[in-house]
Tab-separated table of C-alpha atoms in Angstrom:
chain	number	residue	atom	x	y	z
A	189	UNK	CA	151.983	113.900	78.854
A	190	UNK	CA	151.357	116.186	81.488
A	191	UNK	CA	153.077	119.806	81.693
A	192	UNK	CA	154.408	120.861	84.947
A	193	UNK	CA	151.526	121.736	87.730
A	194	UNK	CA	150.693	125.847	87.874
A	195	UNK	CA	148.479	127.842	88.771
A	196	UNK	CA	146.212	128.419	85.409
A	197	UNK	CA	145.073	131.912	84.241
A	198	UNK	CA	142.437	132.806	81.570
A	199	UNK	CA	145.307	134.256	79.457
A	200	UNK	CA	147.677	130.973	79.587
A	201	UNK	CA	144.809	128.604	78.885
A	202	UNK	CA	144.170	130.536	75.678
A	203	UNK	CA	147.736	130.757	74.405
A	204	UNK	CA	147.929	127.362	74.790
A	205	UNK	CA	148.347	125.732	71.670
A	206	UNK	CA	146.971	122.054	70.265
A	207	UNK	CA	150.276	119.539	69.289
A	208	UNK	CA	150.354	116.482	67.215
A	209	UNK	CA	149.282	114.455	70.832
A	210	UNK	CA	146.829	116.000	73.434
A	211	UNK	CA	148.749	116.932	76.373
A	212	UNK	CA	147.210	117.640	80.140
A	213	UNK	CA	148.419	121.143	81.835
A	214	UNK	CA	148.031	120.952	85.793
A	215	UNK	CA	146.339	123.369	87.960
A	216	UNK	CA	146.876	121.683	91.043
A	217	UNK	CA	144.876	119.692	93.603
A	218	UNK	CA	144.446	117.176	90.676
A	219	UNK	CA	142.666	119.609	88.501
A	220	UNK	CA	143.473	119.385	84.894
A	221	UNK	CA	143.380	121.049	81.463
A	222	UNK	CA	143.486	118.554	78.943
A	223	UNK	CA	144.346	119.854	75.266
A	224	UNK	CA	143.243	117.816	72.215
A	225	UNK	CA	145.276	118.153	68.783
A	226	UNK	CA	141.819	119.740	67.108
A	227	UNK	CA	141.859	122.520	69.850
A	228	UNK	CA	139.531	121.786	72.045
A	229	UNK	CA	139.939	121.712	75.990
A	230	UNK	CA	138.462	119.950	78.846
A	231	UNK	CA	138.634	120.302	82.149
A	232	UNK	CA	139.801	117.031	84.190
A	233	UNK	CA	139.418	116.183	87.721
A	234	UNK	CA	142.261	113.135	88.176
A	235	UNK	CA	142.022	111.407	91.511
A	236	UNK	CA	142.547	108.229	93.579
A	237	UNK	CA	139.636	106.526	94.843
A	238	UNK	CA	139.281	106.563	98.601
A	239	UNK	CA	138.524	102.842	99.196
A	240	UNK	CA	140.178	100.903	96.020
A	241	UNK	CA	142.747	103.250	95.189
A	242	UNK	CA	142.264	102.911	92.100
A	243	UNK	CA	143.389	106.085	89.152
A	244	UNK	CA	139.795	107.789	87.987
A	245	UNK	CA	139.230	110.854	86.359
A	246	UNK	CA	136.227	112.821	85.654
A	247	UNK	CA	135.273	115.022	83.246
A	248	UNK	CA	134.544	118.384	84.018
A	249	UNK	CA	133.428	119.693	81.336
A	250	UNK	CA	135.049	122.201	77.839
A	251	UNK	CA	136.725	125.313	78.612
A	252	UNK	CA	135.486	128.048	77.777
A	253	UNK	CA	131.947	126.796	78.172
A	254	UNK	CA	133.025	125.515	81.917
A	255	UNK	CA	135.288	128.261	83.393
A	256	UNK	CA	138.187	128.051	85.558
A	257	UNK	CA	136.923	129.966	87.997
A	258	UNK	CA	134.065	127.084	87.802
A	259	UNK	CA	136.017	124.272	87.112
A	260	UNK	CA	137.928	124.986	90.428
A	261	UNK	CA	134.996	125.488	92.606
A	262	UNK	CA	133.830	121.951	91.076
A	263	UNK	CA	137.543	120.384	92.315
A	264	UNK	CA	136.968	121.858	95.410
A	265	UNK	CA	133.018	119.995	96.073
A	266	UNK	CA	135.086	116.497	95.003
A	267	UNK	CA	137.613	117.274	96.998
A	268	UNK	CA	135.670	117.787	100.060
A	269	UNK	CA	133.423	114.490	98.836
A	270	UNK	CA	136.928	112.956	99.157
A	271	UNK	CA	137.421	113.343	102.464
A	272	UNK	CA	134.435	112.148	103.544
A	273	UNK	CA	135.636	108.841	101.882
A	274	UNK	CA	133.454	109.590	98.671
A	275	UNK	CA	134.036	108.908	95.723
A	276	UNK	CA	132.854	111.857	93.199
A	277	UNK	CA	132.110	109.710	90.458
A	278	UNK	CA	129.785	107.316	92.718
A	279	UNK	CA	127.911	110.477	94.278
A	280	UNK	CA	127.130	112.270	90.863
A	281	UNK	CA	125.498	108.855	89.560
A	282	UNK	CA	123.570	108.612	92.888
A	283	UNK	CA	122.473	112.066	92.214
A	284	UNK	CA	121.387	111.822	89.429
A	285	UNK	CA	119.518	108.296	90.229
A	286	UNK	CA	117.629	110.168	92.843
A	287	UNK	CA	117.171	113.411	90.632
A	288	UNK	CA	114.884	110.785	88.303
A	289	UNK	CA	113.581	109.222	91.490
A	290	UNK	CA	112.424	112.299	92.832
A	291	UNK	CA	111.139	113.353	88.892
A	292	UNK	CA	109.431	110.137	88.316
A	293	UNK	CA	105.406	110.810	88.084
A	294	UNK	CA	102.558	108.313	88.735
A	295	UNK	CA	101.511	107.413	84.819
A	296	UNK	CA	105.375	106.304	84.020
A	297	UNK	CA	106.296	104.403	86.841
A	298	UNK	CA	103.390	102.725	86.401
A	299	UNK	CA	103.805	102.179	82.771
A	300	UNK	CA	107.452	101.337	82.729
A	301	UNK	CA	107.541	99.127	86.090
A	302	UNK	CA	103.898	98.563	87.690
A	303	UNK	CA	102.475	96.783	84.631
A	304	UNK	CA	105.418	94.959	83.511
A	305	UNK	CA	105.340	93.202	87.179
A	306	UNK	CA	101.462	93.158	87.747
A	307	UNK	CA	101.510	91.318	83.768
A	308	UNK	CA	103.353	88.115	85.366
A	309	UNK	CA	100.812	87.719	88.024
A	310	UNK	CA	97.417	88.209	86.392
A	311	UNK	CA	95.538	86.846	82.872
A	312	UNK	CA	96.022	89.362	80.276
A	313	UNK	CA	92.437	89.901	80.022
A	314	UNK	CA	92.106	91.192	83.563
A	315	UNK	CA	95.116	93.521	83.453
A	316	UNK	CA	93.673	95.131	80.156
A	317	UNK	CA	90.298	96.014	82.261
A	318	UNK	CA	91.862	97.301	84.865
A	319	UNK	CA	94.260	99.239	83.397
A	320	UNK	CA	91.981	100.940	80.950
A	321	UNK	CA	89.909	101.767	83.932
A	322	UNK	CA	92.634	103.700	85.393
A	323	UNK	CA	93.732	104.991	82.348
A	324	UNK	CA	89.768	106.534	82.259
A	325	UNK	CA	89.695	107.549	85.818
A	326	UNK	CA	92.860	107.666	87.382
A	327	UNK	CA	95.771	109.207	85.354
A	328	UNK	CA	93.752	111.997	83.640
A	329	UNK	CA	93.862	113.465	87.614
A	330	UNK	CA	97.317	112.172	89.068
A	331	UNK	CA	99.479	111.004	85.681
A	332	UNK	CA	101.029	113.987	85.406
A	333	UNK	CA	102.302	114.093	89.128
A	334	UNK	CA	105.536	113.132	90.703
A	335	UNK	CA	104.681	110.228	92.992
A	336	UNK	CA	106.514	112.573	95.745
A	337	UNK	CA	103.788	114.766	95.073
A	338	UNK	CA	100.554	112.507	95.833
A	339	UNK	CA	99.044	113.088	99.323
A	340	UNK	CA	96.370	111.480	101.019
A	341	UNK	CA	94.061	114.341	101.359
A	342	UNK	CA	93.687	115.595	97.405
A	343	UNK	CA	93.201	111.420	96.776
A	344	UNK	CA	90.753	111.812	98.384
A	345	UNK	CA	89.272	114.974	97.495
A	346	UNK	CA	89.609	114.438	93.548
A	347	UNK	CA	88.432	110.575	93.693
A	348	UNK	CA	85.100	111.666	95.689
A	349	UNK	CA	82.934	112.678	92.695
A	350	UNK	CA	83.719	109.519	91.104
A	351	UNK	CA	82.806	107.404	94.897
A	352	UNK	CA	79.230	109.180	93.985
A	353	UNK	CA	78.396	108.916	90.521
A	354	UNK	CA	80.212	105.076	90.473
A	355	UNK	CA	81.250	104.008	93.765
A	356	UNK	CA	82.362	100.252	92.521
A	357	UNK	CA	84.410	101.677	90.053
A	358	UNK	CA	86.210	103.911	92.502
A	359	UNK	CA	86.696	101.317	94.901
A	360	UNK	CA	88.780	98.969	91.832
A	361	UNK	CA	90.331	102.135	90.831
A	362	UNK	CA	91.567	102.926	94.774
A	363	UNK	CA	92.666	99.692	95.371
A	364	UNK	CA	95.324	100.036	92.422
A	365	UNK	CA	96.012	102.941	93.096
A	366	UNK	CA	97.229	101.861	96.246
A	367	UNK	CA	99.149	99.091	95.411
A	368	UNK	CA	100.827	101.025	92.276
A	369	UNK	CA	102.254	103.546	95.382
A	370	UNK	CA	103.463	100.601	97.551
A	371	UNK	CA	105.540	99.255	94.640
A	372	UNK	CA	106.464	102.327	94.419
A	373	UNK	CA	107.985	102.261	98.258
A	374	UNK	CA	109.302	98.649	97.557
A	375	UNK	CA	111.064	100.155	94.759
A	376	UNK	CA	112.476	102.754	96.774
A	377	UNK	CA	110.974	105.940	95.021
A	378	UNK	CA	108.948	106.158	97.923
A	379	UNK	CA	109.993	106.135	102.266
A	380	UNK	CA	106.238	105.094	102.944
A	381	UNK	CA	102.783	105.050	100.965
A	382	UNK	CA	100.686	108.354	101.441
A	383	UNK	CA	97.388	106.392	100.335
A	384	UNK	CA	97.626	103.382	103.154
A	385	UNK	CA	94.213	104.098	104.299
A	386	UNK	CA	92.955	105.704	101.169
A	387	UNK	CA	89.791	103.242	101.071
A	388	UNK	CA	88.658	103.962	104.588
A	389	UNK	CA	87.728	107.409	102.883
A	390	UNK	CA	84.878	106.314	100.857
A	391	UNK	CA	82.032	104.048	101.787
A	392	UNK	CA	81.968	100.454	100.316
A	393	UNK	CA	78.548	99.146	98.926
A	394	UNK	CA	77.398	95.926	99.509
A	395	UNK	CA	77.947	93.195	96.979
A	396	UNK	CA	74.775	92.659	95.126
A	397	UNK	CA	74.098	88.956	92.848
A	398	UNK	CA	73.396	89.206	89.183
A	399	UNK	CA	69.172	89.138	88.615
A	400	UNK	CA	68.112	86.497	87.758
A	401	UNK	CA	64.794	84.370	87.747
A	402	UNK	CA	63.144	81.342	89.382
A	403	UNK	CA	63.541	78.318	87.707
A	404	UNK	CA	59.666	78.239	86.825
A	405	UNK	CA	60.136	80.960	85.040
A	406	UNK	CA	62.344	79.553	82.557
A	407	UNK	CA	59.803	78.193	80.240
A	408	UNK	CA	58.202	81.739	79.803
A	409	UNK	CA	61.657	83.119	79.471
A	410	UNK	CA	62.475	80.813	76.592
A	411	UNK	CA	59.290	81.399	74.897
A	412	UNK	CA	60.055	85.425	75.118
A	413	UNK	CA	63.399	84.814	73.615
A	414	UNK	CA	62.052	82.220	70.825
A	415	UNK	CA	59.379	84.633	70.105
A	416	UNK	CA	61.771	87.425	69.906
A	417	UNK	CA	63.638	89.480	66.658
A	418	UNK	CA	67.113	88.855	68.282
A	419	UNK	CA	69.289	87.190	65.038
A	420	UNK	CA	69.345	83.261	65.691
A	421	UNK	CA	72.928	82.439	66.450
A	422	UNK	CA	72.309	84.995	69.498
A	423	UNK	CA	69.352	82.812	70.712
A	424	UNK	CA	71.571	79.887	70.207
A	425	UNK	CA	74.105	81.649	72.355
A	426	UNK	CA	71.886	82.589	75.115
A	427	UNK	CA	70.761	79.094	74.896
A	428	UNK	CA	74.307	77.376	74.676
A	429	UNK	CA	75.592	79.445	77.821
A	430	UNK	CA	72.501	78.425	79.533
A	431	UNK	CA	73.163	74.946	79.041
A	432	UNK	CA	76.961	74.845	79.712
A	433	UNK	CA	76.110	77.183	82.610
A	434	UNK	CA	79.412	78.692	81.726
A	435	UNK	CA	80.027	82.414	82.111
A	436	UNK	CA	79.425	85.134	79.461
A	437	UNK	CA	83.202	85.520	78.429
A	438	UNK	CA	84.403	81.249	78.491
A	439	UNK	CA	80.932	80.654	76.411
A	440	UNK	CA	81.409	83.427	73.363
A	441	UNK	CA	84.866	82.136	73.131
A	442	UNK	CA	84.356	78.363	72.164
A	443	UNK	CA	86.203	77.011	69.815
A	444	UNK	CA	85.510	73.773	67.549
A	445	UNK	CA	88.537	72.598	68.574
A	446	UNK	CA	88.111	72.635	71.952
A	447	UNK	CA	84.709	70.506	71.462
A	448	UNK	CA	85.163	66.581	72.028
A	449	UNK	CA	82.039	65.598	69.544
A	450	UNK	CA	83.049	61.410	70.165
A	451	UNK	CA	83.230	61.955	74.301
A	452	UNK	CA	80.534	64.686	74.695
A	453	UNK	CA	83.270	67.070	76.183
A	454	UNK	CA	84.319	70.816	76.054
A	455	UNK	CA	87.709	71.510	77.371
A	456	UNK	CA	88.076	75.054	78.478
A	457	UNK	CA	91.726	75.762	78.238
A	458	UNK	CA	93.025	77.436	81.835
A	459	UNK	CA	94.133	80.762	79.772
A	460	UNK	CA	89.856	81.800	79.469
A	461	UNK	CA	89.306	80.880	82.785
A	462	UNK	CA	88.533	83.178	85.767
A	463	UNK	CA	91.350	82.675	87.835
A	464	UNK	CA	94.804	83.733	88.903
A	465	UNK	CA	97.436	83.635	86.886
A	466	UNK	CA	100.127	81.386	89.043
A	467	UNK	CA	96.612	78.819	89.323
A	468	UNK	CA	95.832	78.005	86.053
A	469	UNK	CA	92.981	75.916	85.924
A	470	UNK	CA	91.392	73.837	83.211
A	471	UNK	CA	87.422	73.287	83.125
A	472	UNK	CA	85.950	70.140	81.417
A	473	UNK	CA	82.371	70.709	80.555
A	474	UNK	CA	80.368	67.423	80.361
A	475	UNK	CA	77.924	68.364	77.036
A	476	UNK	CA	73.990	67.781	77.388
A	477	UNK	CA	72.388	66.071	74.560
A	478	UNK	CA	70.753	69.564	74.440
A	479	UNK	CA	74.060	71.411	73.847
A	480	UNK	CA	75.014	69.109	71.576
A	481	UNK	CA	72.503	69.922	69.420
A	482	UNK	CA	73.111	74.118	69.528
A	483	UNK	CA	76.830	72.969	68.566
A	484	UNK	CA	75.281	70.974	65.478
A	485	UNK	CA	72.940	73.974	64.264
A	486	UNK	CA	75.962	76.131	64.997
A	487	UNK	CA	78.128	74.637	62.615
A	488	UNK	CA	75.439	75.577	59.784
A	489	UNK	CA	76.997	79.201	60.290
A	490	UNK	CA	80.181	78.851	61.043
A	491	UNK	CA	81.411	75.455	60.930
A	492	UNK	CA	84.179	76.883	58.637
A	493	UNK	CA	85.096	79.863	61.433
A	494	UNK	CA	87.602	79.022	64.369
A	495	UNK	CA	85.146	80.072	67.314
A	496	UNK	CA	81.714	78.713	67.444
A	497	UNK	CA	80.297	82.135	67.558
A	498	UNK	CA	81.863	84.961	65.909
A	499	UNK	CA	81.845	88.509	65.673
A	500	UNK	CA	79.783	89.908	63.042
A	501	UNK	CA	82.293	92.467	61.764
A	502	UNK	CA	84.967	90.063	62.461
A	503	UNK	CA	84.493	86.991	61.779
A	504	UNK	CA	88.350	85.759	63.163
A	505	UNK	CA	87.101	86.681	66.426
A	506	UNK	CA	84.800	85.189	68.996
A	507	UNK	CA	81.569	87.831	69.118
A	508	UNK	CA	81.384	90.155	71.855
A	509	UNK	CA	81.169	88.440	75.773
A	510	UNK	CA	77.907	91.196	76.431
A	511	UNK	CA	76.216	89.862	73.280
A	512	UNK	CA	74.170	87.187	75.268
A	513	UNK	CA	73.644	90.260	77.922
A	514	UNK	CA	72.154	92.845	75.971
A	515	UNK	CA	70.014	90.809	73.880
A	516	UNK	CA	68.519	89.722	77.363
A	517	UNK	CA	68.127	92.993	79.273
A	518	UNK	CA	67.522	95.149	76.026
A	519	UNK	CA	65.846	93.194	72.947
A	520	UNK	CA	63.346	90.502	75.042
A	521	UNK	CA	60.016	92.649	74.907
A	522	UNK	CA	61.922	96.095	74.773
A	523	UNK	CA	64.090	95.493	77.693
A	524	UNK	CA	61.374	93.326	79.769
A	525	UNK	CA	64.083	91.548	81.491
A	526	UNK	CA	65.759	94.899	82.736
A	527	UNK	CA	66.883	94.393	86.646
A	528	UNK	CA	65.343	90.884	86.196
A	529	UNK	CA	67.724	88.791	84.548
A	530	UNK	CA	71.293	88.624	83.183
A	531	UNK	CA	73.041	86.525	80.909
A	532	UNK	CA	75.491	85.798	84.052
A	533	UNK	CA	72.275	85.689	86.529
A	534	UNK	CA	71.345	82.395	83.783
A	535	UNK	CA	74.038	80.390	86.063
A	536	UNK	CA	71.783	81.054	89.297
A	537	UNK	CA	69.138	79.740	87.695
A	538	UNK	CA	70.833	76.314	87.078
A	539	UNK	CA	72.400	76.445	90.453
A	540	UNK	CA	68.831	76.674	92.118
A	541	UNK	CA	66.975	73.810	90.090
A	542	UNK	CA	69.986	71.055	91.009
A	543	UNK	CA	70.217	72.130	94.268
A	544	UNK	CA	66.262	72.015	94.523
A	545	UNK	CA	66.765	67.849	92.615
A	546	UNK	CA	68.974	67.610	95.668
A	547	UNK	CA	72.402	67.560	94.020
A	548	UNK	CA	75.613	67.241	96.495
A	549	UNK	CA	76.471	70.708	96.491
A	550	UNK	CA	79.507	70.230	95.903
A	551	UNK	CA	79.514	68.604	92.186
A	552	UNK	CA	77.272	71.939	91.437
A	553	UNK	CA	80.058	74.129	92.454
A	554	UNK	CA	82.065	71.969	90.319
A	555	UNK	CA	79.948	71.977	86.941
A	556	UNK	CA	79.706	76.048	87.641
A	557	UNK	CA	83.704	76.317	87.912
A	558	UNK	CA	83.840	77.676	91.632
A	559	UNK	CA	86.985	76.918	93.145
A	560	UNK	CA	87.411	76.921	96.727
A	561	UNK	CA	89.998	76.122	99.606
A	562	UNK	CA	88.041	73.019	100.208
A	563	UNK	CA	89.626	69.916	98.428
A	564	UNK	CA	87.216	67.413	98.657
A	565	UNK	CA	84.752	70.307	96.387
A	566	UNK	CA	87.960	70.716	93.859
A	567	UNK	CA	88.144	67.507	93.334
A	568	UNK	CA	85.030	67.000	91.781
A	569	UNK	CA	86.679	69.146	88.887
A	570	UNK	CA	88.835	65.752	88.107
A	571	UNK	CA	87.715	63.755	85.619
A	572	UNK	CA	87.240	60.684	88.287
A	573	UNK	CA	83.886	62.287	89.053
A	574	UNK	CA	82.809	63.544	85.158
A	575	UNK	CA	80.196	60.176	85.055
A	576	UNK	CA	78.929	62.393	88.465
A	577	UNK	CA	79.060	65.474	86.554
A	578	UNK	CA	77.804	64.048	83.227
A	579	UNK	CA	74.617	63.250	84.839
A	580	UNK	CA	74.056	66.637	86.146
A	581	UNK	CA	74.684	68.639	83.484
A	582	UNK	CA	72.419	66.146	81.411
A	583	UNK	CA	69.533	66.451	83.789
A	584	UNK	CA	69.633	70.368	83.731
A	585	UNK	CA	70.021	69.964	79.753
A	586	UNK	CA	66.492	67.757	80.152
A	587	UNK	CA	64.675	70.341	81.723
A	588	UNK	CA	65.748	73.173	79.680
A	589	UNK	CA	64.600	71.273	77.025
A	590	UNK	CA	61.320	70.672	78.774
A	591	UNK	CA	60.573	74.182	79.799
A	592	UNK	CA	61.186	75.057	75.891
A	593	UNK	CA	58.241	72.973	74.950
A	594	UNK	CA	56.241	74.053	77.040
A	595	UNK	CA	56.794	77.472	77.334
């Protein structure tokens, strides 16, 4: 029930007394007091929307906490929303959604929505890395900030130090940087990206290959590493990933189950490959003689274990993917093979000895898991060319073994 419209006054609104029902008192221009039977009052703003004309009402807020000297100027502002052909109700959530547009800073946007999206499009293993780099050198500077806030010039002024001391580093952490503020535009927190050039600030430096050493080298290599303290199933892994010229992560995470002992075949699932997410690939490893037999002296230590080699501390998980790299470049003859060799650079050496046998090119790419644009090269990944591919990796396998006996 509503009482008959008047003009309200402070003294009226306080003699007015709750009833069995709440009942609405009128102020006029459809400005409302509405009285609830436990005594409490709210202001109401009643109106008629200005496209549907549909009956909405707003709440105001409680008298005496919103006055009516308040509540009226807030009739007025929806009133003059109204004849714009506003509706109040519409505008306030707008307002509000671009109040916490305008409030959003750089470390929650990209926690709540950057991730989420950039999760669905790369392997969770790459996301991790690159995200804890930022979280290292990027949000202890601009988390805090509203993205509104971000300009080019103190980008670039705060990332410099870090362009100095670690200038690939800077150059991953500008490149998501950037692409965290144009999600941000796409989004619509953002009319444009401040840091669209950010990266012509600093200078790029060139791409450098992993060390590595000739294949005639090998044989004194292998005698360093036999001759060394490092514990044997990290010999065996060296010597494993050198075979299966694999990389450092795909050969620490073998699993027995993934080994083919009848067919002579490791089958890398597409999840531990280096890849894209959307271009999942699988990578069948053809296994030397040679590799057979580190599989077979592997199983003396943990043929009970779910990876092939396992982490010391624990032994549920596959041991750590620098392992095979810092028992190269740090316990060899107290770091002999420093800026020489890396468990990675092992891969070139493989690649230069078939090549040298004169390989096709092409089936090397293939046993080292390149994949290109060129479709006659990924096809040598199917298994109609694993007899091609079989040979290969068995020929390598001979000469490892070769240079091991003679080294």
């Amino acid at each position: 029930m509503t009482k008959a419209t008047r003009f309200l006054t402070d003294q009226f609104i306080k003699k007015s007394t709750p009833q069995a029902k709440e009942y609405k008192i009128g102020d006029g221009q459809n400005l409302h007091l509405l009285v609830k039977p436990n005594g409490s009052k709210l202001w109401l703003f009643i109106y008629t929307h200005p496209t549907t004309k549909a009956r909405k009402k707003i709440n105001i807020g409680q008298y005496p906490y919103i006055s009516l000297a308040k509540a009226r100027e807030q009739r007025n502002s929806f009133h003059t929303l109204l004849t714009e052909g506003i509706d109040p109700t519409e505008h306030k959530a707008q307002s509000h959604q671009e109040a916490m547009r305008q409030a959003e800073t750089l470390f929650n946007f990209a926690e709540t929505q950057w991730k989420p999206k950039k999760a669905k499009e790369v392997k969770k293993r790459t996301l991790d890395d690159e995200y804890a780099r930022l979280k290292l050198h990027l949000f202890p500077l601009f988390g805090h900030y509203r993205l509104a806030d971000i300009t080019l010039l103190e980008a670039v002024e705060k990332l410099r130090p870090l362009s100095i001391t670690r200038n690939s580093t800077c150059s991953k952490v500008v490149i998501y940087f950037c692409e965290i503020m144009e999600y941000a535009v796409i989004c619509g927190l953002l009319p444009h990206n401040p840091l669209y050039s950010l990266s012509k600030a600093f200078y790029k430096v060139q791409a450098t290959h992993q060390p590595t050493i000739q294949p005639s080298e090998l044989p004194e290599f292998l005698s360093r590493l036999q001759n060394s303290r490092i514990m044997p199933t990290t010999k065996l892994l060296i010597q494993w990933q050198l075979l299966t010229m694999v990389r450092p992560a795909e050969a620490v995470s073998a699993e027995w189950s993934e080994i083919d002992f009848d067919n002579a075949l490791w089958a890398i699932p597409p999840e531990k490959m280096k890849g894209k997410k959307d271009k999942p690939r699988q990578h069948i490893v053809p296994l030397s003689s040679q590799a057979l037999a580190i599989l077979h002296e592997m199983r003396l230590f943990n043929g009970d274990k779910k990876h092939v080699f396992t982490s010391q501390r624990k032994p549920s998980q596959p041991c750590n993917s620098e392992a095979a790299n810092r028992a190269i470049t740090v316990n060899i003859d107290k770091g002999y093979y420093k800026g020489r060799l890396t468990s990675h650079g092992m891969r070139s050496i493989a690649s230069t000895y078939l090549n040298d046998c004169g390989y096709n090119k092409d089936l090397i790419e293939a046993c080292l898991a390149h994949i290109s644009g060129d479709s006659v090269r990924n096809a040598y990944n199917k298994s109609t060319y694993l007899t091609l591919r079989r040979e290969l990796m068995q020929k390598w396998g001979d000469y490892v073994a070769e240079c091991k006996a003679h080294g």
